[in-house]
CSV table of C-alpha atoms in Angstrom, one decimal:
chain,number,residue,atom,x,y,z
A,853,UNK,CA,-2.0,17.6,-7.7
A,854,UNK,CA,-4.6,14.9,-8.3
A,855,UNK,CA,-5.2,12.5,-5.5
A,856,UNK,CA,-7.3,9.6,-4.5
A,857,UNK,CA,-10.2,10.5,-2.1
A,858,UNK,CA,-12.2,8.2,0.2
A,859,UNK,CA,-15.4,8.7,2.1
A,860,UNK,CA,-16.3,8.4,4.9
A,861,UNK,CA,-13.1,8.9,6.9
A,862,UNK,CA,-14.6,6.9,9.7
A,863,UNK,CA,-17.6,4.5,9.7
A,864,UNK,CA,-19.0,2.8,12.8
A,865,UNK,CA,-21.5,0.0,12.2
A,866,UNK,CA,-23.2,-2.8,14.1
A,867,UNK,CA,-22.1,-6.4,13.4
A,868,UNK,CA,-24.2,-7.9,10.6
A,869,UNK,CA,-24.9,-4.6,8.9
A,870,UNK,CA,-23.9,-3.8,5.4
A,871,UNK,CA,-21.4,-1.0,4.7
A,872,UNK,CA,-20.3,0.7,1.5
A,873,UNK,CA,-16.9,2.4,1.4
A,874,UNK,CA,-16.4,4.9,-1.4
A,875,UNK,CA,-13.4,5.9,-3.3
A,876,UNK,CA,-12.7,8.4,-6.1
A,877,UNK,CA,-9.6,7.3,-7.9
A,878,UNK,CA,-7.3,9.7,-9.9
A,879,UNK,CA,-9.3,10.6,-13.0
A,880,UNK,CA,-7.0,9.2,-15.7
A,881,UNK,CA,-6.2,6.0,-13.8
A,882,UNK,CA,-7.6,2.7,-15.0
A,883,UNK,CA,-6.6,0.2,-12.4
A,884,UNK,CA,-8.1,0.2,-8.9
A,885,UNK,CA,-7.4,-1.6,-5.7
A,886,UNK,CA,-8.6,-2.1,-2.1
A,887,UNK,CA,-6.3,-2.9,0.7
A,888,UNK,CA,-6.9,-3.2,4.4
A,889,UNK,CA,-4.9,-2.8,7.5
A,890,UNK,CA,-6.0,-4.2,10.8
A,891,UNK,CA,-4.6,-2.0,13.6
A,892,UNK,CA,-1.0,-2.7,14.2
A,893,UNK,CA,-0.6,-5.2,11.4
A,894,UNK,CA,0.6,-5.1,7.8
A,895,UNK,CA,-1.3,-3.7,4.9
A,896,UNK,CA,-3.0,-6.6,3.0
A,897,UNK,CA,-4.3,-6.7,-0.5
A,898,UNK,CA,-8.0,-7.4,-1.0
A,899,UNK,CA,-8.9,-6.9,-4.7
A,900,UNK,CA,-7.8,-5.3,-7.9
A,901,UNK,CA,-10.2,-4.1,-10.6
A,902,UNK,CA,-9.6,-3.3,-14.2
A,903,UNK,CA,-11.8,-2.9,-17.2
A,904,UNK,CA,-15.0,-3.2,-15.1
A,905,UNK,CA,-14.1,-6.5,-13.6
A,906,UNK,CA,-12.1,-8.0,-10.8
A,907,UNK,CA,-8.7,-8.9,-12.1
A,908,UNK,CA,-7.3,-10.4,-8.9
A,909,UNK,CA,-8.6,-11.1,-5.3
A,910,UNK,CA,-7.1,-12.4,-2.2
A,911,UNK,CA,-8.4,-15.2,0.1
A,912,UNK,CA,-9.7,-12.5,2.4
A,913,UNK,CA,-12.0,-11.2,-0.3
A,914,UNK,CA,-14.8,-13.8,0.2
A,915,UNK,CA,-18.5,-13.7,-0.8
A,916,UNK,CA,-19.2,-11.0,1.9
A,917,UNK,CA,-17.2,-8.5,-0.2
A,918,UNK,CA,-18.0,-7.0,-3.5
A,919,UNK,CA,-16.6,-4.1,-5.6
A,920,UNK,CA,-18.3,-1.9,-8.1
A,921,UNK,CA,-17.6,1.0,-10.3
A,922,UNK,CA,-21.1,2.5,-10.5
A,923,UNK,CA,-20.2,5.5,-12.7
A,924,UNK,CA,-17.2,7.0,-14.3
A,925,UNK,CA,-15.6,8.3,-11.1
A,926,UNK,CA,-16.5,6.2,-8.0
A,927,UNK,CA,-15.2,2.9,-7.0
A,928,UNK,CA,-16.9,1.2,-4.0
A,929,UNK,CA,-16.2,-1.7,-1.6
A,930,UNK,CA,-19.3,-3.3,-0.1
A,931,UNK,CA,-19.2,-5.6,2.9
A,932,UNK,CA,-22.6,-7.3,3.1
A,933,UNK,CA,-22.7,-8.5,6.7
A,934,UNK,CA,-19.9,-7.1,8.7
A,935,UNK,CA,-18.1,-9.1,11.4
A,936,UNK,CA,-16.0,-7.8,14.3
A,937,UNK,CA,-12.9,-8.9,12.5
A,938,UNK,CA,-13.7,-6.6,9.6
A,939,UNK,CA,-12.7,-3.7,11.8
A,940,UNK,CA,-9.7,-2.1,10.0
A,941,UNK,CA,-8.5,0.7,7.9
A,942,UNK,CA,-9.5,0.3,4.3
A,943,UNK,CA,-7.3,1.9,1.7
A,944,UNK,CA,-8.3,2.5,-1.9
A,945,UNK,CA,-5.5,2.9,-4.5
A,946,UNK,CA,-5.3,3.5,-8.2
A,947,UNK,CA,-2.6,3.3,-10.9
A,948,UNK,CA,-2.5,4.6,-14.5
A,949,UNK,CA,-2.5,1.3,-16.2
A,950,UNK,CA,-1.5,-2.4,-15.7
A,951,UNK,CA,2.3,-2.8,-15.5
A,952,UNK,CA,2.9,0.8,-14.4
A,953,UNK,CA,4.6,0.7,-11.0
A,954,UNK,CA,3.1,3.3,-8.8
A,955,UNK,CA,-0.1,2.9,-6.9
A,956,UNK,CA,-1.4,6.0,-5.3
A,957,UNK,CA,-3.3,5.6,-2.1
A,958,UNK,CA,-6.3,7.4,-0.6
A,959,UNK,CA,-6.3,8.5,3.0
A,960,UNK,CA,-8.3,5.5,4.1
A,961,UNK,CA,-11.6,4.7,5.8
A,962,UNK,CA,-11.5,3.5,9.4
A,963,UNK,CA,-14.2,0.9,9.8
A,964,UNK,CA,-15.3,0.0,13.3
A,965,UNK,CA,-17.6,-2.9,13.8
A,966,UNK,CA,-19.4,-3.1,17.1
B,1427,UNK,CA,4.3,-16.6,-3.0
B,1428,UNK,CA,6.3,-13.5,-2.5
B,1429,UNK,CA,7.1,-12.3,1.0
B,1430,UNK,CA,8.6,-9.1,2.4
B,1431,UNK,CA,10.4,-9.0,5.7
B,1432,UNK,CA,11.2,-5.9,7.8
B,1433,UNK,CA,13.2,-7.0,10.8
B,1434,UNK,CA,13.2,-3.7,12.6
B,1435,UNK,CA,9.9,-3.0,14.3
B,1436,UNK,CA,11.2,0.4,15.5
B,1437,UNK,CA,14.1,2.7,14.8
B,1438,UNK,CA,15.0,6.1,16.1
B,1439,UNK,CA,17.3,8.8,14.8
B,1440,UNK,CA,18.5,12.2,15.8
B,1441,UNK,CA,17.4,15.1,13.7
B,1442,UNK,CA,19.9,15.8,10.9
B,1443,UNK,CA,21.4,12.4,11.2
B,1444,UNK,CA,21.2,9.4,8.8
B,1445,UNK,CA,19.2,6.3,9.3
B,1446,UNK,CA,18.9,3.1,7.3
B,1447,UNK,CA,15.8,0.9,7.3
B,1448,UNK,CA,16.2,-2.7,6.3
B,1449,UNK,CA,14.0,-4.8,4.0
B,1450,UNK,CA,14.5,-8.3,2.6
B,1451,UNK,CA,12.2,-10.1,0.2
B,1452,UNK,CA,11.7,-13.5,-1.2
B,1453,UNK,CA,10.7,-14.2,-4.8
B,1454,UNK,CA,11.4,-16.5,-7.7
B,1455,UNK,CA,10.6,-13.8,-10.2
B,1456,UNK,CA,13.3,-11.9,-12.0
B,1457,UNK,CA,11.2,-8.9,-13.0
B,1458,UNK,CA,9.6,-6.8,-10.2
B,1459,UNK,CA,9.3,-3.5,-8.5
B,1460,UNK,CA,10.2,-2.6,-5.0
B,1461,UNK,CA,8.8,0.4,-3.1
B,1462,UNK,CA,9.1,2.2,0.2
B,1463,UNK,CA,5.9,3.8,1.4
B,1464,UNK,CA,5.6,6.2,4.3
B,1465,UNK,CA,2.6,6.2,6.6
B,1466,UNK,CA,2.5,9.2,9.0
B,1467,UNK,CA,0.1,9.5,11.9
B,1468,UNK,CA,-2.6,10.7,9.4
B,1469,UNK,CA,-2.4,7.1,8.1
B,1470,UNK,CA,-2.3,8.0,4.4
B,1471,UNK,CA,0.2,5.9,2.5
B,1472,UNK,CA,2.7,8.0,0.6
B,1473,UNK,CA,5.1,6.6,-1.9
B,1474,UNK,CA,8.7,7.5,-1.0
B,1475,UNK,CA,10.7,5.8,-3.6
B,1476,UNK,CA,10.6,2.9,-6.1
B,1477,UNK,CA,13.2,0.7,-7.7
B,1478,UNK,CA,12.8,-1.5,-10.8
B,1479,UNK,CA,14.6,-4.8,-10.4
B,1480,UNK,CA,16.2,-4.6,-13.9
B,1481,UNK,CA,18.0,-1.4,-13.0
B,1482,UNK,CA,21.4,-1.8,-11.4
B,1483,UNK,CA,21.5,1.9,-10.3
B,1484,UNK,CA,20.0,2.6,-6.9
B,1485,UNK,CA,17.1,5.0,-6.9
B,1486,UNK,CA,17.4,8.3,-5.2
B,1487,UNK,CA,14.8,10.9,-4.3
B,1488,UNK,CA,16.3,13.9,-2.6
B,1489,UNK,CA,17.2,12.8,1.0
B,1490,UNK,CA,15.9,9.3,0.4
B,1491,UNK,CA,18.0,6.6,-1.3
B,1492,UNK,CA,18.0,2.9,-1.5
B,1493,UNK,CA,20.6,0.2,-1.5
B,1494,UNK,CA,19.2,-2.5,-3.8
B,1495,UNK,CA,21.1,-5.8,-3.7
B,1496,UNK,CA,19.3,-8.1,-6.1
B,1497,UNK,CA,21.3,-11.2,-5.4
B,1498,UNK,CA,20.9,-10.9,-1.7
B,1499,UNK,CA,17.2,-9.8,-2.1
B,1500,UNK,CA,17.8,-6.8,0.0
B,1501,UNK,CA,16.3,-3.4,-0.4
B,1502,UNK,CA,17.2,-0.9,2.4
B,1503,UNK,CA,16.1,2.7,2.6
B,1504,UNK,CA,18.5,5.4,3.7
B,1505,UNK,CA,17.2,8.7,5.0
B,1506,UNK,CA,19.8,11.5,5.1
B,1507,UNK,CA,19.6,14.7,7.1
B,1508,UNK,CA,16.5,13.3,9.0
B,1509,UNK,CA,13.7,15.8,9.7
B,1510,UNK,CA,11.0,15.7,12.3
B,1511,UNK,CA,8.5,15.3,9.5
B,1512,UNK,CA,10.1,12.0,8.6
B,1513,UNK,CA,8.7,10.4,11.7
B,1514,UNK,CA,6.3,7.7,10.4
B,1515,UNK,CA,5.7,4.1,9.8
B,1516,UNK,CA,7.7,2.9,6.8
B,1517,UNK,CA,6.6,0.0,4.7
B,1518,UNK,CA,8.6,-1.9,2.2
B,1519,UNK,CA,6.5,-3.4,-0.7
B,1520,UNK,CA,7.0,-5.7,-3.6
B,1521,UNK,CA,5.1,-5.9,-6.9
B,1522,UNK,CA,5.5,-8.2,-9.9
B,1523,UNK,CA,6.4,-6.6,-13.1
B,1524,UNK,CA,6.3,-9.4,-15.6
B,1525,UNK,CA,3.7,-9.5,-18.4
B,1526,UNK,CA,0.4,-10.7,-16.9
B,1527,UNK,CA,1.9,-10.8,-13.4
B,1528,UNK,CA,0.1,-9.9,-10.3
B,1529,UNK,CA,-0.6,-6.2,-9.8
B,1530,UNK,CA,-1.0,-6.4,-6.0
B,1531,UNK,CA,1.5,-4.9,-3.6
B,1532,UNK,CA,2.9,-7.2,-1.0
B,1533,UNK,CA,3.9,-5.3,2.1
B,1534,UNK,CA,6.2,-5.9,5.0
B,1535,UNK,CA,5.1,-5.4,8.6
B,1536,UNK,CA,6.6,-1.9,8.7
B,1537,UNK,CA,9.2,0.0,10.7
B,1538,UNK,CA,8.2,2.8,13.0
B,1539,UNK,CA,10.7,5.6,12.7
B,1540,UNK,CA,11.0,8.2,15.5
B,1541,UNK,CA,13.0,11.3,14.9
B,1542,UNK,CA,14.4,12.9,18.0
B,1543,UNK,CA,15.0,16.7,18.1
């Protein structure tokens, strides 16, 4: 069964460093998302991406964040200058098309900022 | 803005028994989807069940069923014949369905379900 994959599973970085989190969505999916979950808290939407552009972003998704689909398979989230409060689990998700209900989630990347 | 509330931070159930997890939501939209996601200790989010708001019939997936009360904005999850593998964090989520609506999922805070042998 096709699934969303994410690498790395765990990333440790120093405050102020740039990190890139990688995702490979399900191959015939066209809509991509990033969510984050700070330990013990709810899952929060960051950004959605469709047709090679951001379609929606939350107030969390400030200028420190960017997303990219560099090729036909990868979808990346970059944090330019990490802060301690960026420590969280980051989930990538994909769906077949806009308006289709299910979003399928990857296993997540745990980001620890020291 | 839409909000999702799960009022039970933790629940427990005996193996083979039935448990119901509560979820309420607030929206002014008439067309939307509701979901229950399961997050086991591995932390991957797994879709358990979905409900389209325009459907009156409650969704069912094997041992999992929902009680969708649109007027009351309530969406509870019933797990029958609970198994040890059902132990996880359960999140209720909302998504707009109208044309041009937001694609984002809005999650509740989750309910941690423990299954006792």
